[in-house]
PDB file of C-alpha atoms in Angstrom:
ATOM      1  CA  ASN C 731     -14.747   3.135   8.780  1.00 51.00           C
ATOM      2  CA  ALA C 732     -12.311   3.591  11.656  1.00 69.00           C
ATOM      3  CA  GLY C 733     -10.062   6.597  11.553  1.00 92.00           C
ATOM      4  CA  VAL C 734      -6.591   6.879  13.006  1.00 96.00           C
ATOM      5  CA  MET C 735      -6.517   5.253  16.429  1.00 96.00           C
ATOM      6  CA  GLN C 736      -4.018   6.316  19.024  1.00 97.00           C
ATOM      7  CA  ASN C 737      -3.506   4.797  22.428  1.00 96.00           C
ATOM      8  CA  PRO C 738      -3.274   5.433  25.172  1.00 97.00           C
ATOM      9  CA  ARG C 739      -5.098   8.766  25.185  1.00 96.00           C
ATOM     10  CA  HIS C 740      -3.335   9.798  28.363  1.00 97.00           C
ATOM     11  CA  LEU C 741      -0.015   8.523  29.660  1.00 98.00           C
ATOM     12  CA  VAL C 742       1.772   9.455  32.866  1.00 98.00           C
ATOM     13  CA  ARG C 743       5.402   8.537  33.290  1.00 98.00           C
ATOM     14  CA  ARG C 744       7.999   9.306  35.933  1.00 98.00           C
ATOM     15  CA  ARG C 745      11.247  10.875  34.864  1.00 98.00           C
ATOM     16  CA  GLY C 746      13.599   8.229  33.515  1.00 98.00           C
ATOM     17  CA  GLN C 747      10.878   5.796  32.446  1.00 98.00           C
ATOM     18  CA  GLU C 748      10.040   4.811  28.902  1.00 98.00           C
ATOM     19  CA  ALA C 749       6.941   5.935  27.023  1.00 98.00           C
ATOM     20  CA  ARG C 750       5.431   3.940  24.143  1.00 98.00           C
ATOM     21  CA  LEU C 751       2.798   5.605  22.002  1.00 98.00           C
ATOM     22  CA  ARG C 752       0.828   3.556  19.499  1.00 98.00           C
ATOM     23  CA  CYS C 753      -0.843   4.599  16.284  1.00 98.00           C
ATOM     24  CA  SER C 754      -3.028   2.479  14.022  1.00 97.00           C
ATOM     25  CA  PRO C 755      -3.497   4.264  10.694  1.00 96.00           C
ATOM     26  CA  VAL C 756      -6.615   4.323   8.598  1.00 95.00           C
ATOM     27  CA  LYS C 757      -7.051   0.919   6.952  1.00 92.00           C
ATOM     28  CA  GLY C 758      -5.151   0.869   3.683  1.00 90.00           C
ATOM     29  CA  HIS C 759      -2.926   3.827   4.520  1.00 92.00           C
ATOM     30  CA  SER C 760       0.779   3.102   4.365  1.00 92.00           C
ATOM     31  CA  HIS C 761       2.076   6.597   5.192  1.00 94.00           C
ATOM     32  CA  VAL C 762       2.322   7.610   8.859  1.00 95.00           C
ATOM     33  CA  TYR C 763       3.443  10.901  10.392  1.00 95.00           C
ATOM     34  CA  TRP C 764       4.106  11.839  14.009  1.00 96.00           C
ATOM     35  CA  TYR C 765       3.742  15.370  15.378  1.00 96.00           C
ATOM     36  CA  ARG C 766       4.313  16.887  18.803  1.00 96.00           C
ATOM     37  CA  GLN C 767       2.340  19.793  20.227  1.00 95.00           C
ATOM     38  CA  LEU C 768       3.465  21.692  23.278  1.00 91.00           C
ATOM     39  CA  PRO C 769       0.831  23.638  25.230  1.00 84.00           C
ATOM     40  CA  GLU C 770      -0.390  26.741  23.390  1.00 80.00           C
ATOM     41  CA  GLU C 771       1.823  25.981  20.387  1.00 84.00           C
ATOM     42  CA  GLY C 772       1.325  24.603  16.904  1.00 85.00           C
ATOM     43  CA  LEU C 773       2.136  21.063  15.827  1.00 91.00           C
ATOM     44  CA  LYS C 774       5.750  20.261  15.052  1.00 93.00           C
ATOM     45  CA  PHE C 775       6.632  17.525  12.583  1.00 93.00           C
ATOM     46  CA  MET C 776       8.728  14.723  14.024  1.00 95.00           C
ATOM     47  CA  VAL C 777       8.947  11.758  11.666  1.00 95.00           C
ATOM     48  CA  TYR C 778       7.451  10.254   8.514  1.00 94.00           C
ATOM     49  CA  LEU C 779       7.331   6.503   7.982  1.00 95.00           C
ATOM     50  CA  GLN C 780       6.176   4.344   5.120  1.00 93.00           C
ATOM     51  CA  LYS C 781       5.678   0.690   6.028  1.00 86.00           C
ATOM     52  CA  GLU C 782       8.854  -0.551   7.698  1.00 87.00           C
ATOM     53  CA  ASN C 783      10.879   2.426   6.478  1.00 94.00           C
ATOM     54  CA  ILE C 784      11.727   5.759   8.072  1.00 95.00           C
ATOM     55  CA  ILE C 785      11.563   8.262   5.234  1.00 93.00           C
ATOM     56  CA  ASP C 786      12.118  11.544   7.060  1.00 93.00           C
ATOM     57  CA  GLU C 787      13.096  11.932  10.706  1.00 94.00           C
ATOM     58  CA  SER C 788      14.333  15.501  10.456  1.00 93.00           C
ATOM     59  CA  GLY C 789      12.054  16.637  13.281  1.00 93.00           C
ATOM     60  CA  MET C 790      12.972  13.903  15.687  1.00 95.00           C
ATOM     61  CA  PRO C 791      15.329  14.639  18.587  1.00 94.00           C
ATOM     62  CA  LYS C 792      18.596  12.809  18.020  1.00 90.00           C
ATOM     63  CA  GLU C 793      18.567  11.029  21.352  1.00 95.00           C
ATOM     64  CA  ARG C 794      15.972   9.027  23.285  1.00 97.00           C
ATOM     65  CA  PHE C 795      13.325   9.156  20.533  1.00 98.00           C
ATOM     66  CA  SER C 796      12.674   6.426  17.988  1.00 97.00           C
ATOM     67  CA  ALA C 797       9.833   5.399  15.725  1.00 97.00           C
ATOM     68  CA  GLU C 798       8.864   2.304  13.816  1.00 96.00           C
ATOM     69  CA  PHE C 799       6.069   1.144  11.538  1.00 96.00           C
ATOM     70  CA  PRO C 800       6.338  -2.637  11.255  1.00 92.00           C
ATOM     71  CA  LYS C 801       4.836  -4.731   8.504  1.00 88.00           C
ATOM     72  CA  GLU C 802       2.215  -5.946  10.922  1.00 88.00           C
ATOM     73  CA  GLY C 803       0.792  -3.861  13.732  1.00 90.00           C
ATOM     74  CA  PRO C 804       0.665  -0.214  14.686  1.00 95.00           C
ATOM     75  CA  SER C 805       3.302   2.456  14.394  1.00 97.00           C
ATOM     76  CA  ILE C 806       5.161   3.026  17.659  1.00 98.00           C
ATOM     77  CA  LEU C 807       6.771   6.221  18.916  1.00 98.00           C
ATOM     78  CA  ARG C 808       9.160   5.360  21.720  1.00 98.00           C
ATOM     79  CA  ILE C 809      10.663   7.834  24.149  1.00 98.00           C
ATOM     80  CA  GLN C 810      13.340   6.512  26.443  1.00 98.00           C
ATOM     81  CA  GLN C 811      14.327   8.058  29.772  1.00 98.00           C
ATOM     82  CA  VAL C 812      11.592  10.667  29.633  1.00 98.00           C
ATOM     83  CA  VAL C 813      12.166  14.151  31.011  1.00 97.00           C
ATOM     84  CA  ARG C 814       9.666  16.832  32.030  1.00 95.00           C
ATOM     85  CA  GLY C 815      10.214  18.632  28.713  1.00 94.00           C
ATOM     86  CA  ASP C 816       8.764  15.633  26.874  1.00 96.00           C
ATOM     87  CA  SER C 817       5.336  16.425  28.318  1.00 96.00           C
ATOM     88  CA  ALA C 818       3.189  17.241  25.304  1.00 97.00           C
ATOM     89  CA  ALA C 819       0.430  15.981  23.060  1.00 97.00           C
ATOM     90  CA  TYR C 820       1.681  13.576  20.405  1.00 98.00           C
ATOM     91  CA  PHE C 821      -0.428  13.255  17.278  1.00 97.00           C
ATOM     92  CA  CYS C 822      -0.223  10.638  14.600  1.00 97.00           C
ATOM     93  CA  ALA C 823      -1.563  11.085  11.071  1.00 95.00           C
ATOM     94  CA  SER C 824      -1.884   8.774   8.107  1.00 94.00           C
ATOM     95  CA  SER C 825      -2.483   9.200   4.409  1.00 92.00           C
ATOM     96  CA  MET C 826      -3.051   7.076   1.333  1.00 90.00           C
ATOM     97  CA  ASP C 827      -0.239   8.821  -0.478  1.00 85.00           C
ATOM     98  CA  ARG C 828       2.371  11.429   0.255  1.00 80.00           C
ATOM     99  CA  LEU C 829       1.334  13.925  -2.400  1.00 81.00           C
ATOM    100  CA  ASN C 830      -1.826  15.905  -3.021  1.00 78.00           C
ATOM    101  CA  THR C 831      -3.904  14.075  -0.479  1.00 86.00           C
ATOM    102  CA  GLU C 832      -5.401  14.767   2.894  1.00 90.00           C
ATOM    103  CA  ALA C 833      -3.904  13.436   6.081  1.00 92.00           C
ATOM    104  CA  PHE C 834      -6.142  12.017   8.796  1.00 94.00           C
ATOM    105  CA  PHE C 835      -5.140  12.720  12.382  1.00 95.00           C
ATOM    106  CA  GLY C 836      -5.748  10.707  15.508  1.00 96.00           C
ATOM    107  CA  GLN C 837      -6.972  12.196  18.774  1.00 96.00           C
ATOM    108  CA  GLY C 838      -3.490  12.219  20.214  1.00 97.00           C
ATOM    109  CA  THR C 839      -1.716  10.874  23.264  1.00 98.00           C
ATOM    110  CA  ARG C 840      -1.159  13.316  26.082  1.00 97.00           C
ATOM    111  CA  LEU C 841       2.071  12.474  27.823  1.00 97.00           C
ATOM    112  CA  THR C 842       2.707  13.882  31.267  1.00 97.00           C
ATOM    113  CA  VAL C 843       6.091  13.355  32.858  1.00 97.00           C
ATOM    114  CA  VAL C 844       6.121  13.749  36.645  1.00 96.00           C
TER     115      VAL C 844
ATOM    116  CA  ASP O1197       9.124  28.804  10.498  1.00 55.00           C
ATOM    117  CA  ALA O1198       5.762  28.309   8.808  1.00 61.00           C
ATOM    118  CA  LYS O1199       5.518  29.567   5.256  1.00 86.00           C
ATOM    119  CA  THR O1200       2.208  31.303   5.875  1.00 94.00           C
ATOM    120  CA  THR O1201       0.928  34.359   7.726  1.00 95.00           C
ATOM    121  CA  GLN O1202      -2.495  34.365   9.372  1.00 96.00           C
ATOM    122  CA  PRO O1203      -4.232  36.767  11.749  1.00 97.00           C
ATOM    123  CA  PRO O1204      -4.011  35.421  15.302  1.00 96.00           C
ATOM    124  CA  SER O1205      -7.715  35.666  16.003  1.00 97.00           C
ATOM    125  CA  MET O1206     -11.082  36.465  14.435  1.00 97.00           C
ATOM    126  CA  ASP O1207     -14.678  36.599  15.562  1.00 97.00           C
ATOM    127  CA  CYS O1208     -17.732  35.704  13.540  1.00 96.00           C
ATOM    128  CA  ALA O1209     -21.451  35.841  14.270  1.00 97.00           C
ATOM    129  CA  GLU O1210     -23.297  32.545  14.176  1.00 97.00           C
ATOM    130  CA  GLY O1211     -24.975  31.986  10.824  1.00 96.00           C
ATOM    131  CA  ARG O1212     -22.750  34.450   9.005  1.00 96.00           C
ATOM    132  CA  ALA O1213     -19.899  33.602   6.655  1.00 97.00           C
ATOM    133  CA  ALA O1214     -16.449  33.346   8.180  1.00 97.00           C
ATOM    134  CA  ASN O1215     -13.655  34.472   5.863  1.00 98.00           C
ATOM    135  CA  LEU O1216     -10.203  33.465   7.044  1.00 98.00           C
ATOM    136  CA  PRO O1217      -7.271  34.996   5.141  1.00 98.00           C
ATOM    137  CA  CYS O1218      -3.828  33.532   4.620  1.00 97.00           C
ATOM    138  CA  ASN O1219      -0.727  35.020   3.018  1.00 96.00           C
ATOM    139  CA  HIS O1220       1.810  32.727   1.374  1.00 95.00           C
ATOM    140  CA  SER O1221       3.891  35.024  -0.792  1.00 94.00           C
ATOM    141  CA  THR O1222       6.789  32.553  -1.148  1.00 92.00           C
ATOM    142  CA  ILE O1223       4.685  29.624  -2.337  1.00 93.00           C
ATOM    143  CA  SER O1224       6.375  27.428  -4.932  1.00 91.00           C
ATOM    144  CA  GLY O1225       4.766  26.184  -8.121  1.00 90.00           C
ATOM    145  CA  ASN O1226       4.353  22.616  -6.865  1.00 90.00           C
ATOM    146  CA  GLU O1227       2.994  23.534  -3.432  1.00 92.00           C
ATOM    147  CA  TYR O1228      -0.639  23.143  -2.497  1.00 94.00           C
ATOM    148  CA  VAL O1229      -2.594  25.258  -0.035  1.00 95.00           C
ATOM    149  CA  TYR O1230      -4.120  23.129   2.732  1.00 95.00           C
ATOM    150  CA  TRP O1231      -6.474  24.100   5.529  1.00 97.00           C
ATOM    151  CA  TYR O1232      -6.864  22.138   8.736  1.00 96.00           C
ATOM    152  CA  ARG O1233      -8.590  23.039  11.966  1.00 97.00           C
ATOM    153  CA  GLN O1234      -8.126  21.959  15.545  1.00 95.00           C
ATOM    154  CA  ILE O1235     -11.096  22.059  17.850  1.00 94.00           C
ATOM    155  CA  HIS O1236     -10.026  22.483  21.458  1.00 88.00           C
ATOM    156  CA  SER O1237      -7.306  19.871  22.011  1.00 83.00           C
ATOM    157  CA  GLN O1238      -8.505  17.318  19.494  1.00 92.00           C
ATOM    158  CA  GLY O1239      -6.502  16.076  16.539  1.00 94.00           C
ATOM    159  CA  PRO O1240      -6.406  18.391  13.518  1.00 95.00           C
ATOM    160  CA  GLN O1241      -9.188  17.916  10.998  1.00 96.00           C
ATOM    161  CA  TYR O1242      -8.680  18.290   7.265  1.00 95.00           C
ATOM    162  CA  ILE O1243     -10.931  20.902   5.652  1.00 97.00           C
ATOM    163  CA  ILE O1244      -9.883  21.489   2.063  1.00 96.00           C
ATOM    164  CA  HIS O1245      -6.901  21.948  -0.223  1.00 95.00           C
ATOM    165  CA  GLY O1246      -6.127  23.340  -3.658  1.00 94.00           C
ATOM    166  CA  LEU O1247      -3.364  24.188  -6.090  1.00 94.00           C
ATOM    167  CA  LYS O1248      -4.544  27.177  -8.083  1.00 92.00           C
ATOM    168  CA  ASN O1249      -8.228  26.769  -8.801  1.00 88.00           C
ATOM    169  CA  ASN O1250     -10.919  27.623  -6.311  1.00 94.00           C
ATOM    170  CA  GLU O1251     -12.257  24.591  -4.492  1.00 96.00           C
ATOM    171  CA  THR O1252     -15.491  23.813  -2.672  1.00 97.00           C
ATOM    172  CA  ASN O1253     -16.617  20.876  -0.588  1.00 96.00           C
ATOM    173  CA  GLU O1254     -19.299  20.201   1.996  1.00 95.00           C
ATOM    174  CA  MET O1255     -17.348  22.032   4.681  1.00 94.00           C
ATOM    175  CA  ALA O1256     -15.908  25.113   3.046  1.00 97.00           C
ATOM    176  CA  SER O1257     -14.714  26.996  -0.008  1.00 98.00           C
ATOM    177  CA  LEU O1258     -11.134  27.886  -0.806  1.00 98.00           C
ATOM    178  CA  ILE O1259     -10.389  30.957  -2.877  1.00 97.00           C
ATOM    179  CA  ILE O1260      -6.815  31.253  -4.172  1.00 97.00           C
ATOM    180  CA  THR O1261      -5.656  34.476  -5.805  1.00 96.00           C
ATOM    181  CA  GLU O1262      -4.422  34.323  -9.353  1.00 95.00           C
ATOM    182  CA  ASP O1263      -0.809  34.940  -8.311  1.00 95.00           C
ATOM    183  CA  ARG O1264      -1.252  32.276  -5.577  1.00 95.00           C
ATOM    184  CA  LYS O1265       0.288  34.531  -2.960  1.00 95.00           C
ATOM    185  CA  SER O1266      -2.766  34.507  -0.757  1.00 96.00           C
ATOM    186  CA  SER O1267      -5.943  32.586  -0.154  1.00 97.00           C
ATOM    187  CA  THR O1268      -9.174  32.754   1.814  1.00 98.00           C
ATOM    188  CA  LEU O1269     -11.040  29.966   3.521  1.00 98.00           C
ATOM    189  CA  ILE O1270     -14.784  30.571   3.617  1.00 98.00           C
ATOM    190  CA  LEU O1271     -17.142  28.853   6.027  1.00 97.00           C
ATOM    191  CA  PRO O1272     -20.473  29.874   4.472  1.00 96.00           C
ATOM    192  CA  HIS O1273     -22.690  29.601   7.554  1.00 95.00           C
ATOM    193  CA  ALA O1274     -20.595  29.462  10.692  1.00 96.00           C
ATOM    194  CA  THR O1275     -21.943  27.583  13.701  1.00 97.00           C
ATOM    195  CA  LEU O1276     -20.750  27.504  17.295  1.00 96.00           C
ATOM    196  CA  ARG O1277     -19.091  24.154  16.567  1.00 95.00           C
ATOM    197  CA  ASP O1278     -16.827  25.872  14.042  1.00 97.00           C
ATOM    198  CA  THR O1279     -14.995  27.603  16.893  1.00 97.00           C
ATOM    199  CA  ALA O1280     -11.437  26.307  16.501  1.00 97.00           C
ATOM    200  CA  VAL O1281      -7.883  27.166  15.498  1.00 96.00           C
ATOM    201  CA  TYR O1282      -7.586  27.177  11.713  1.00 97.00           C
ATOM    202  CA  TYR O1283      -4.248  26.384  10.115  1.00 96.00           C
ATOM    203  CA  CYS O1284      -3.251  27.384   6.597  1.00 96.00           C
ATOM    204  CA  ILE O1285      -0.378  25.266   5.273  1.00 94.00           C
ATOM    205  CA  VAL O1286       1.490  25.325   1.993  1.00 93.00           C
ATOM    206  CA  THR O1287       3.327  22.175   1.096  1.00 91.00           C
ATOM    207  CA  ALA O1288       4.184  19.848  -1.750  1.00 87.00           C
ATOM    208  CA  ASN O1289       3.912  16.738   0.404  1.00 83.00           C
ATOM    209  CA  ASN O1290       2.451  15.584   3.677  1.00 77.00           C
ATOM    210  CA  ASN O1291       5.709  15.187   5.551  1.00 77.00           C
ATOM    211  CA  ASP O1292       6.502  18.852   5.124  1.00 81.00           C
ATOM    212  CA  MET O1293       3.331  20.233   6.681  1.00 85.00           C
ATOM    213  CA  ARG O1294       4.385  23.115   8.934  1.00 85.00           C
ATOM    214  CA  PHE O1295       1.724  24.222  11.360  1.00 88.00           C
ATOM    215  CA  GLY O1296       2.114  27.821  12.458  1.00 87.00           C
ATOM    216  CA  ALA O1297       0.080  29.522  15.150  1.00 89.00           C
ATOM    217  CA  GLY O1298      -3.059  29.575  13.001  1.00 94.00           C
ATOM    218  CA  THR O1299      -6.132  31.771  13.424  1.00 97.00           C
ATOM    219  CA  ARG O1300      -8.302  31.267  16.470  1.00 96.00           C
ATOM    220  CA  LEU O1301     -11.853  31.666  15.156  1.00 98.00           C
ATOM    221  CA  THR O1302     -14.551  32.305  17.732  1.00 98.00           C
ATOM    222  CA  VAL O1303     -18.121  31.998  16.526  1.00 97.00           C
ATOM    223  CA  LYS O1304     -20.452  33.989  18.747  1.00 96.00           C
ATOM    224  CA  PRO O1305     -24.201  33.519  19.170  1.00 94.00           C
TER     225      PRO O1305
END
């Protein structure tokens, strides 16, 4: 009964490179959420996807960030031309439904931009 | 811009009940009260949620006041492994979960 799997757990990128963060939801879950957590802060919502569709990206920076959840395969959070301020922990969560249900979180990917 | 107010920190003796309060005076009729916790730097872990009735599961109990403006999470017999940041969230759907600063609970031996 695998939970939400995120990889890599740790990612180091130089400024200007691209970062790709992967999230495999709980089997059978079609709702995926991405959050970002800066050091000593709470989680901030970024984007909500439901199989192949972006439903809510109100928390996503307008530039350099994109997310997808293809029909086959994991959800991907992509950050282009990373900057030092992108250094954070990125958490993915999944749920069976959007309403009145618990969300399961992965262990996160810690991105460090040097 | 979380919709809840929680004390920043609390201590609890091991084996005693931990009662974590949360104020949510602007809660809407269709919003649930959720509790998650984050141990060290791990991913948040779901604990419990409810709408207006008190709820209990194997981890905790959730007591919601009749006017729904506040709630209390109860860990009946706290252990050292319950040391974590506890987040109280009110939301009608999962993509509107706003994590505030939470309460840092320290369980002491």
